[in-house]
Coordinates of C-alpha atoms in Angstrom, one line a residue:
M250 CA 0.0 0.0 0.0
T251 CA 1.2 3.5 -0.7
S252 CA 1.6 6.2 1.9
S253 CA -1.4 8.1 0.6
V254 CA -3.8 5.5 2.0
S255 CA -5.4 6.9 5.2
L256 CA -5.1 5.1 8.6
A257 CA -8.8 4.2 8.4
Q258 CA -8.4 2.6 5.1
Q259 CA -5.3 0.7 6.2
Q260 CA -7.3 -0.7 9.1
D261 CA -9.8 -2.3 6.6
P262 CA -8.0 -5.5 5.5
I263 CA -10.6 -6.1 2.7
V264 CA -9.8 -2.8 1.0
E265 CA -6.1 -3.5 1.3
A266 CA -6.6 -6.9 -0.2
I267 CA -8.7 -5.5 -3.0
V268 CA -6.0 -3.1 -4.0
K269 CA -3.3 -5.7 -3.8
E270 CA -5.2 -8.3 -5.8
G271 CA -6.2 -5.7 -8.5
T272 CA -2.7 -4.3 -8.7
H273 CA -0.6 -7.5 -8.8
H274 CA -2.8 -10.1 -10.3
S275 CA -4.9 -8.2 -12.9
Q276 CA -6.6 -10.2 -15.6
L277 CA -7.8 -7.2 -17.6
K278 CA -5.5 -7.8 -20.6
A279 CA -6.3 -11.4 -20.8
Y280 CA -10.1 -10.6 -20.7
A281 CA -9.7 -7.9 -23.4
F282 CA -7.7 -10.2 -25.7
E283 CA -10.4 -13.0 -25.6
L284 CA -13.4 -10.6 -25.9
L285 CA -12.1 -8.1 -28.4
D286 CA -9.4 -9.8 -30.5
V287 CA -10.6 -13.3 -30.5
I288 CA -14.4 -12.9 -30.4
G289 CA -14.5 -9.4 -31.8
P290 CA -17.6 -7.2 -32.4
R291 CA -20.8 -8.2 -30.7
L292 CA -23.7 -7.1 -32.8
V293 CA -27.0 -8.4 -31.4
G294 CA -28.2 -11.4 -33.3
T295 CA -24.8 -12.4 -34.6
P296 CA -22.9 -15.7 -33.9
Q297 CA -20.2 -13.6 -32.3
M298 CA -22.7 -12.1 -29.8
M299 CA -23.7 -15.7 -28.8
Q300 CA -20.0 -16.6 -28.5
A301 CA -19.5 -13.7 -26.2
H302 CA -22.4 -14.7 -24.0
N303 CA -21.0 -18.2 -23.6
W304 CA -17.5 -17.0 -23.0
V305 CA -18.6 -14.5 -20.3
K306 CA -20.7 -17.2 -18.7
E307 CA -17.9 -19.7 -18.7
E308 CA -15.4 -17.2 -17.2
Y309 CA -17.7 -16.5 -14.3
Q310 CA -18.2 -20.2 -13.7
K311 CA -14.4 -20.6 -13.7
M312 CA -14.4 -18.0 -10.9
G313 CA -16.8 -20.2 -8.9
L314 CA -19.9 -18.1 -9.5
E315 CA -23.3 -19.2 -10.6
A316 CA -23.8 -17.9 -14.2
R317 CA -26.5 -18.3 -16.9
N318 CA -27.6 -17.0 -20.2
E319 CA -31.1 -15.7 -19.7
A320 CA -33.3 -15.4 -22.9
Y321 CA -35.6 -12.4 -23.2
G322 CA -36.5 -12.2 -26.9
T323 CA -35.3 -12.5 -30.5
W324 CA -33.6 -10.5 -33.2
K325 CA -32.7 -10.7 -36.8
A326 CA -29.6 -12.9 -37.2
W327 CA -26.8 -11.9 -39.5
E328 CA -23.1 -12.5 -39.9
R329 CA -20.7 -9.9 -41.4
G330 CA -18.4 -11.0 -44.2
T331 CA -15.9 -9.2 -46.3
S332 CA -16.3 -5.8 -47.9
Q333 CA -14.3 -5.0 -51.1
I334 CA -15.2 -1.7 -52.7
T335 CA -13.2 -0.6 -55.8
M336 CA -13.4 2.4 -58.0
T337 CA -13.2 1.2 -61.6
A338 CA -13.5 4.5 -63.5
P339 CA -12.2 7.0 -64.2
R340 CA -9.2 5.0 -62.8
I341 CA -8.7 2.0 -60.6
K342 CA -8.5 2.5 -56.8
S343 CA -9.3 0.4 -53.8
L344 CA -11.7 2.3 -51.5
E345 CA -11.7 2.2 -47.7
G346 CA -15.2 1.3 -46.5
M347 CA -17.5 -1.4 -45.2
Q348 CA -21.0 -2.6 -45.4
L349 CA -23.3 -1.5 -42.6
A350 CA -24.7 -4.0 -40.1
W351 CA -27.5 -6.2 -41.6
S352 CA -26.6 -5.2 -45.1
P353 CA -27.6 -7.6 -47.8
E354 CA -24.8 -9.4 -49.7
T355 CA -24.0 -9.0 -53.3
K356 CA -23.3 -11.7 -55.8
K357 CA -19.8 -13.4 -55.5
N358 CA -17.8 -11.0 -57.7
G359 CA -19.8 -7.9 -56.7
V360 CA -21.9 -5.5 -58.6
E361 CA -20.5 -2.6 -60.7
G362 CA -22.4 0.6 -61.4
E363 CA -22.1 4.4 -61.9
V364 CA -22.1 6.6 -58.9
V365 CA -24.4 9.6 -58.7
V366 CA -25.2 12.2 -56.0
L367 CA -28.7 12.3 -54.6
V368 CA -30.6 14.8 -56.7
D369 CA -31.1 18.3 -55.5
A370 CA -34.9 18.2 -56.1
Q371 CA -37.1 21.2 -55.4
S372 CA -40.1 19.0 -54.5
K373 CA -41.2 15.5 -54.0
A374 CA -42.6 15.5 -57.5
D375 CA -39.1 16.4 -58.9
F376 CA -37.6 13.7 -56.8
E377 CA -40.1 11.1 -58.0
A378 CA -39.4 12.2 -61.6
W379 CA -35.6 11.5 -61.1
L380 CA -36.0 8.1 -59.5
P381 CA -36.3 6.1 -62.8
S382 CA -32.9 7.3 -63.8
I383 CA -31.1 5.6 -60.9
K384 CA -31.6 2.0 -61.9
G385 CA -28.3 0.1 -61.6
K386 CA -26.5 3.1 -60.0
Y387 CA -25.0 3.7 -56.6
I388 CA -26.4 6.8 -54.8
L389 CA -24.4 9.0 -52.6
I390 CA -26.7 10.1 -49.7
S391 CA -24.3 12.0 -47.4
A392 CA -23.3 15.7 -47.5
L393 CA -19.7 16.5 -48.3
P394 CA -18.2 18.9 -45.7
P395 CA -15.7 21.4 -47.1
S396 CA -12.6 20.0 -45.3
G397 CA -11.4 16.6 -44.2
R398 CA -9.3 18.2 -41.5
P399 CA -10.4 18.1 -37.8
D400 CA -11.4 21.3 -36.1
Y401 CA -8.4 21.2 -33.7
Q402 CA -6.1 21.6 -36.7
W403 CA -8.1 24.5 -38.1
K404 CA -7.9 26.1 -34.7
E405 CA -4.2 25.6 -34.5
Y406 CA -3.0 26.5 -38.0
A407 CA -5.6 28.5 -39.9
T408 CA -6.1 32.2 -39.6
A409 CA -9.1 33.2 -37.6
E410 CA -10.8 34.5 -40.8
S411 CA -10.1 31.3 -42.7
Y412 CA -11.5 29.2 -39.8
E413 CA -14.7 31.2 -39.6
K414 CA -15.1 31.1 -43.3
M415 CA -14.8 27.3 -43.3
K416 CA -17.3 26.9 -40.4
K417 CA -19.9 29.1 -42.2
E418 CA -19.4 27.1 -45.4
R419 CA -19.8 23.8 -43.5
E420 CA -22.9 25.0 -41.8
A421 CA -24.4 26.2 -45.1
I422 CA -23.6 22.8 -46.7
E423 CA -25.3 20.9 -43.8
Q424 CA -28.4 23.1 -44.0
A425 CA -28.6 22.7 -47.8
W426 CA -28.2 19.0 -47.6
N427 CA -30.9 18.6 -44.9
Q428 CA -33.2 20.6 -47.1
R429 CA -32.3 18.3 -50.0
I430 CA -33.4 15.3 -48.0
T431 CA -36.6 17.1 -46.9
N432 CA -37.5 17.9 -50.5
T433 CA -37.5 14.2 -51.4
G434 CA -40.6 13.9 -49.1
Y435 CA -38.9 11.2 -47.1
T436 CA -36.8 11.0 -43.9
A437 CA -33.1 10.1 -44.0
K438 CA -34.1 6.7 -42.6
E439 CA -36.8 6.1 -45.2
L440 CA -34.7 7.3 -48.2
P441 CA -32.5 4.1 -48.7
K442 CA -35.6 2.0 -48.9
I443 CA -37.0 4.3 -51.6
L444 CA -33.8 4.2 -53.6
E445 CA -33.7 0.4 -53.3
K446 CA -37.3 0.1 -54.5
A447 CA -36.4 2.3 -57.5
G448 CA -33.7 -0.1 -58.6
A449 CA -30.5 1.5 -57.3
A450 CA -27.5 -0.9 -57.2
G451 CA -26.8 0.2 -53.7
V452 CA -26.6 3.1 -51.2
V453 CA -23.3 4.8 -50.4
M454 CA -22.8 7.1 -47.3
S455 CA -20.1 8.5 -45.1
Y456 CA -20.9 9.1 -41.5
W457 CA -17.7 10.9 -40.7
T458 CA -17.0 12.0 -37.1
G459 CA -14.8 14.9 -37.9
I460 CA -11.6 13.0 -37.0
M461 CA -9.4 11.6 -39.8
G462 CA -10.1 7.9 -40.3
A463 CA -13.1 7.6 -37.9
N464 CA -16.6 6.9 -39.2
R465 CA -19.6 5.7 -37.3
I466 CA -21.0 2.3 -38.6
F467 CA -24.6 1.6 -37.8
G468 CA -27.3 -0.5 -39.5
A469 CA -28.5 -0.7 -43.1
Q470 CA -32.1 0.1 -43.9
T471 CA -32.0 -1.7 -47.3
T472 CA -33.0 -5.4 -47.6
K473 CA -32.1 -6.3 -51.1
V474 CA -29.1 -4.1 -52.2
P475 CA -26.1 -3.2 -50.1
T476 CA -25.5 -0.1 -48.0
V477 CA -21.9 0.8 -47.5
D478 CA -20.0 3.5 -45.6
L479 CA -16.9 5.0 -47.1
A480 CA -14.0 6.8 -45.4
F481 CA -14.4 10.6 -45.8
E482 CA -11.5 10.8 -48.3
D483 CA -12.8 8.2 -50.7
Y484 CA -16.4 9.4 -50.4
G485 CA -15.2 12.9 -51.2
L486 CA -13.4 11.6 -54.2
L487 CA -16.5 9.9 -55.7
Y488 CA -18.6 12.9 -54.8
R489 CA -16.3 15.4 -56.6
L490 CA -16.0 13.1 -59.6
A491 CA -19.7 12.7 -59.9
E492 CA -20.4 16.4 -59.5
G493 CA -17.6 17.2 -62.0
G494 CA -19.2 15.1 -64.7
K495 CA -16.7 12.3 -64.7
S496 CA -19.2 9.5 -64.2
P497 CA -17.2 7.5 -61.6
R498 CA -18.0 3.8 -61.3
I499 CA -17.5 1.4 -58.4
N500 CA -17.7 -2.3 -57.9
V501 CA -19.2 -3.3 -54.5
N502 CA -18.5 -6.9 -53.4
V503 CA -19.9 -7.4 -49.9
Q504 CA -20.4 -10.8 -48.4
S505 CA -22.6 -11.5 -45.4
K506 CA -25.1 -14.1 -44.2
D507 CA -28.7 -13.7 -43.4
L508 CA -29.2 -16.3 -40.6
G509 CA -32.9 -15.7 -40.0
I510 CA -33.9 -15.1 -36.4
A511 CA -31.8 -15.6 -33.2
Q512 CA -32.6 -15.6 -29.5
T513 CA -31.3 -12.7 -27.5
F514 CA -29.9 -13.0 -24.0
N515 CA -28.5 -11.4 -20.9
T516 CA -25.6 -13.1 -19.2
I517 CA -26.2 -13.1 -15.5
A518 CA -23.6 -14.1 -12.9
E519 CA -24.1 -14.2 -9.1
L520 CA -21.6 -14.2 -6.2
K521 CA -24.0 -15.4 -3.6
G522 CA -24.5 -13.5 -0.4
T523 CA -24.8 -15.0 3.1
E524 CA -26.8 -13.0 5.7
K525 CA -28.8 -11.0 3.1
A526 CA -28.6 -13.3 0.1
D527 CA -31.9 -12.1 -1.3
E528 CA -30.7 -8.6 -1.6
Y529 CA -28.5 -7.5 -4.4
V530 CA -25.6 -5.2 -5.4
I531 CA -25.6 -5.1 -9.2
L532 CA -22.5 -4.5 -11.4
S533 CA -23.8 -3.5 -14.8
A534 CA -22.3 -3.3 -18.3
H535 CA -23.6 -4.0 -21.8
L536 CA -22.0 -6.9 -23.7
D537 CA -23.2 -6.0 -27.2
S538 CA -21.6 -3.5 -29.5
W539 CA -21.9 -2.0 -33.0
D540 CA -19.5 -3.8 -35.3
G541 CA -17.5 -1.3 -37.3
G542 CA -14.6 -1.9 -34.9
T543 CA -14.6 -4.4 -32.1
G544 CA -16.5 -2.6 -29.4
A545 CA -13.5 -2.0 -27.3
T546 CA -14.5 1.2 -25.4
D547 CA -18.2 0.7 -26.1
N548 CA -18.5 -1.4 -24.1
G549 CA -15.7 -3.9 -23.9
T550 CA -14.0 -1.9 -21.2
G551 CA -17.2 -1.9 -19.1
I552 CA -17.5 -5.6 -19.4
I553 CA -13.9 -6.4 -18.5
T554 CA -14.0 -3.8 -15.6
M555 CA -17.0 -5.7 -14.0
M556 CA -15.4 -9.1 -14.7
E557 CA -12.2 -8.0 -13.0
A558 CA -14.0 -6.3 -10.1
T559 CA -15.9 -9.5 -9.6
R560 CA -12.8 -11.7 -9.8
I561 CA -11.1 -9.5 -7.2
L562 CA -14.2 -9.7 -4.9
K563 CA -14.4 -13.5 -5.3
Q564 CA -10.7 -13.8 -4.2
V565 CA -11.0 -11.3 -1.3
L566 CA -14.6 -11.5 -0.2
P567 CA -15.9 -14.9 -1.2
N568 CA -18.9 -14.7 1.2
P569 CA -20.4 -11.1 0.9
K570 CA -23.4 -10.2 3.0
R571 CA -25.5 -9.4 0.0
T572 CA -25.4 -11.2 -3.4
I573 CA -23.4 -9.4 -6.0
L574 CA -25.1 -9.9 -9.3
I575 CA -23.3 -9.0 -12.6
G576 CA -25.6 -8.0 -15.5
N577 CA -23.9 -8.4 -18.9
W578 CA -26.7 -6.9 -21.0
G579 CA -27.7 -7.6 -24.5
S580 CA -28.9 -5.1 -27.1
E581 CA -28.2 -1.9 -25.2
E582 CA -27.4 -0.3 -28.5
Q583 CA -30.9 -0.8 -29.8
G584 CA -32.6 0.8 -26.8
L585 CA -31.4 -0.7 -23.5
N586 CA -33.4 -3.8 -24.4
G587 CA -31.4 -6.3 -22.3
S588 CA -31.5 -4.4 -19.0
R589 CA -35.1 -3.3 -19.5
A590 CA -36.0 -6.9 -20.1
F591 CA -34.2 -8.0 -16.9
V592 CA -36.1 -5.4 -14.8
A593 CA -39.4 -6.3 -16.4
D594 CA -38.8 -10.1 -16.0
H595 CA -37.7 -9.9 -12.4
P596 CA -40.3 -7.8 -10.5
E597 CA -39.4 -9.7 -7.4
L598 CA -36.0 -8.1 -7.3
V599 CA -37.1 -4.5 -7.7
D600 CA -37.4 -3.8 -3.9
K601 CA -34.4 -6.0 -3.1
I602 CA -31.7 -4.1 -5.1
Q603 CA -29.3 -2.1 -2.9
V604 CA -27.6 -0.3 -5.8
V605 CA -26.6 -0.6 -9.4
F606 CA -23.1 0.5 -10.6
N607 CA -23.1 0.9 -14.4
Q608 CA -20.0 1.5 -16.6
D609 CA -20.4 2.3 -20.3
N610 CA -18.6 5.3 -21.7
G611 CA -15.0 4.5 -22.6
T612 CA -11.6 3.6 -21.2
G613 CA -10.9 6.5 -19.0
R614 CA -10.7 6.7 -15.2
I615 CA -14.0 7.2 -13.5
A616 CA -14.3 10.9 -13.0
N617 CA -18.0 11.7 -12.4
I618 CA -20.8 10.2 -10.3
A619 CA -24.1 12.0 -10.1
G620 CA -26.8 11.3 -7.5
Q621 CA -29.5 10.6 -10.2
G622 CA -32.1 12.5 -8.1
F623 CA -32.0 10.2 -5.1
L624 CA -32.3 12.5 -2.1
H625 CA -29.9 10.6 0.2
A626 CA -27.4 9.6 -2.5
Y627 CA -24.8 11.8 -0.8
D628 CA -25.0 9.9 2.4
F629 CA -24.4 6.4 1.2
L630 CA -22.3 7.0 -1.9
E631 CA -19.9 9.3 0.0
R632 CA -19.8 6.7 2.8
W633 CA -18.7 4.0 0.4
L634 CA -16.4 6.3 -1.5
S635 CA -14.6 7.3 1.7
A636 CA -13.3 3.7 1.9
V637 CA -11.5 4.2 -1.5
P638 CA -7.8 5.2 -1.3
K639 CA -7.2 8.7 -2.6
E640 CA -5.1 7.7 -5.6
Y641 CA -8.1 5.8 -7.0
K642 CA -10.5 8.8 -6.8
K643 CA -8.3 11.9 -6.9
E644 CA -10.0 13.2 -10.1
L645 CA -13.5 12.0 -9.1
K646 CA -16.2 14.6 -8.9
T647 CA -19.6 14.0 -7.5
H648 CA -22.9 15.9 -7.9
Y649 CA -25.7 15.5 -5.5
P650 CA -28.6 14.9 -5.6
G651 CA -28.6 15.5 -9.3
S652 CA -31.4 14.6 -11.7
P653 CA -32.4 11.2 -13.0
S654 CA -31.1 10.2 -16.4
G655 CA -33.8 9.6 -19.0
G656 CA -31.6 7.7 -21.4
G657 CA -28.1 6.9 -22.4
S658 CA -27.2 3.7 -20.7
D659 CA -28.4 0.7 -18.7
H660 CA -28.6 2.4 -15.3
V661 CA -31.7 4.2 -16.6
S662 CA -33.6 0.9 -16.7
F663 CA -33.2 0.7 -13.0
V664 CA -33.5 4.4 -12.1
S665 CA -36.8 4.6 -13.9
K666 CA -38.1 2.0 -11.4
G667 CA -36.9 4.0 -8.5
I668 CA -33.8 1.8 -7.9
P669 CA -30.6 3.6 -7.0
G670 CA -28.6 3.2 -10.2
F671 CA -25.4 5.2 -11.0
M672 CA -23.4 5.8 -14.1
M673 CA -19.7 5.5 -13.3
S674 CA -18.7 8.2 -15.9
S675 CA -15.2 8.1 -17.3
L676 CA -12.7 10.7 -18.6
S677 CA -13.2 11.1 -22.3
W678 CA -10.0 10.1 -24.1
G679 CA -11.6 11.4 -27.2
Y680 CA -14.5 8.9 -26.9
G681 CA -17.1 11.0 -28.6
N682 CA -15.3 11.4 -31.9
Y683 CA -12.7 8.7 -32.0
T684 CA -14.3 5.5 -30.7
W685 CA -18.0 5.9 -30.0
H686 CA -19.7 3.5 -32.5
T687 CA -16.8 3.9 -34.9
N688 CA -14.5 1.7 -37.1
R689 CA -11.7 2.7 -34.8
D690 CA -13.1 1.3 -31.5
T691 CA -10.5 -1.4 -31.2
A692 CA -8.4 -2.9 -28.4
D693 CA -5.4 -0.7 -28.9
K694 CA -7.5 2.3 -27.6
I695 CA -7.7 0.8 -24.1
V696 CA -5.8 2.5 -21.4
F697 CA -5.3 -0.4 -19.0
D698 CA -4.0 1.7 -16.1
D699 CA -7.3 3.6 -16.1
V700 CA -9.4 0.5 -16.4
Q701 CA -7.4 -1.2 -13.6
N702 CA -8.1 1.9 -11.5
N703 CA -11.8 1.6 -12.2
A704 CA -12.0 -2.1 -11.4
I705 CA -10.4 -1.5 -8.0
L706 CA -12.7 1.5 -7.2
I707 CA -15.9 -0.4 -8.2
A708 CA -14.8 -3.5 -6.2
I709 CA -14.4 -1.4 -3.1
M710 CA -17.7 0.3 -3.5
A711 CA -19.5 -3.0 -4.2
Y712 CA -17.9 -4.4 -1.1
K713 CA -19.1 -1.5 1.0
A714 CA -22.6 -1.5 -0.5
S715 CA -22.9 -5.3 0.1
E716 CA -21.9 -4.9 3.8
E717 CA -24.2 -2.0 4.5
P718 CA -26.5 -2.8 7.5
E719 CA -29.7 -1.9 5.7
L720 CA -31.0 -1.2 2.2
V721 CA -30.3 2.5 1.4
P722 CA -33.2 4.9 1.3
R723 CA -34.8 5.6 -2.1
E724 CA -36.5 8.9 -1.5
K725 CA -36.5 11.1 -4.7
V726 CA -35.9 14.8 -5.0
N727 CA -38.7 17.2 -6.1
L728 CA -37.6 17.9 -9.6
P729 CA -37.4 21.5 -10.8
I730 CA -39.6 23.4 -13.2
N731 CA -38.5 23.1 -16.8
D732 CA -38.2 26.0 -19.3
Q733 CA -41.8 25.7 -20.3
G734 CA -42.9 26.2 -16.7
E735 CA -43.9 22.5 -16.2
Q736 CA -43.0 20.3 -13.4
Q737 CA -40.4 17.8 -14.5
Q738 CA -41.3 14.1 -14.0
W739 CA -39.3 11.1 -13.0
P740 CA -38.4 9.0 -16.1
V741 CA -41.1 6.5 -17.0
S742 CA -40.0 2.8 -17.1
K743 CA -40.1 1.6 -20.7
E744 CA -40.8 -1.9 -22.1
P745 CA -37.9 -3.5 -24.0
Q746 CA -38.1 -4.2 -27.7
R747 CA -38.1 -8.0 -27.7
N748 CA -37.8 -8.5 -31.4
S749 CA -36.4 -6.7 -34.5
N750 CA -39.8 -6.1 -36.1
N751 CA -40.0 -2.5 -37.4
Y752 CA -36.4 -1.8 -36.3

């Protein structure tokens, strides 16, 4: 132990043992390797998601915990294959891109076609008149910003006048493109289906984050022709060639498998309690991910943090007072479906849950905890945090009592039921632009020192919460008046989406 640990903390042998175990015997890198490099991305309904459920279950069983895969619904089943996108005219060039999740496959050698930009129609009638011309063509449906350089470079190197000019140009392009979409008479989500129906060879987009090389990869709306996302640089190339009258052509060869329908699961593990075994401390993280990268910081780091915290507790505190339940949720990315299903399917637990600690937003050290609108959150959270050695919380800020979250991550599924659930919010490390739902969310982005810090902190807090004499109070604050002069309301508990119909 370092000298910064207080006398009170030194006198708690469990805290000392947690720190020692987490520091000297960490399994975080081994967990990350198996989950992220071997299994890979974990899109709901894919074989890899099922592989992840089974691997997590087996790891908890190896620790000596009870673990199970708990079914709660179904989802469309699909498996990603290769994406090969080549510009064939006016010259040959391999393009950087990939098919979106659930995209249909092409024939074996791909489909070639001309690339055109979505028409700048003045009305729905104009748009409908244009549609017959797109048969066999690939349609670009994203705006093209004026610069492929990130804002931080503009701020550092450009003149103030040049930077302001670029920003105004970018804003004008965005507004004009939004109007172009509106003028079709369809939403951005509906548009790919309309283009597909009109005979397009495929849909091409670029969901650029503003950072070189980072694109967000979500799901396709087409069901017969492919939807692909291209890197900003290659998308811009095609866009300029098409607008310049050079009639670019591409060959899109994307392979995937439509596997029908698959069951969806939560993986639940339990370190059984003794004196109050029917009361629960929940460690929460979602196992699923989008699949442009490997879901490393969203939310592989949350999963391995909870696994490591549990492993530490099993070594140090094999017989806690309360049961420590680990929820590895499915389909968070489609609307908190796994955790919502768990709450809905286990009404007998609602009044027996002491606290939920949820981790979901990246690889950084836990830096913020808000009270989520629970009137007495200060009392019990600060009591538990006081047991954490200073070096593991030196940047941690708290805000009490706070307001309840209405969305964002799995703690909301519990908060909406009046259960004390808290987001263990991390330092950014560029999460929003670099890794959140992007093709760059890979294992090399993990900062293991920070994740180790988090596993130790959460293990100590879970220990203290499990040993608390009584269940903590759940009184809620009176929420303030909103800008419209209306009384704000506690979030309403929502039902999970248990299948992919209409998704």
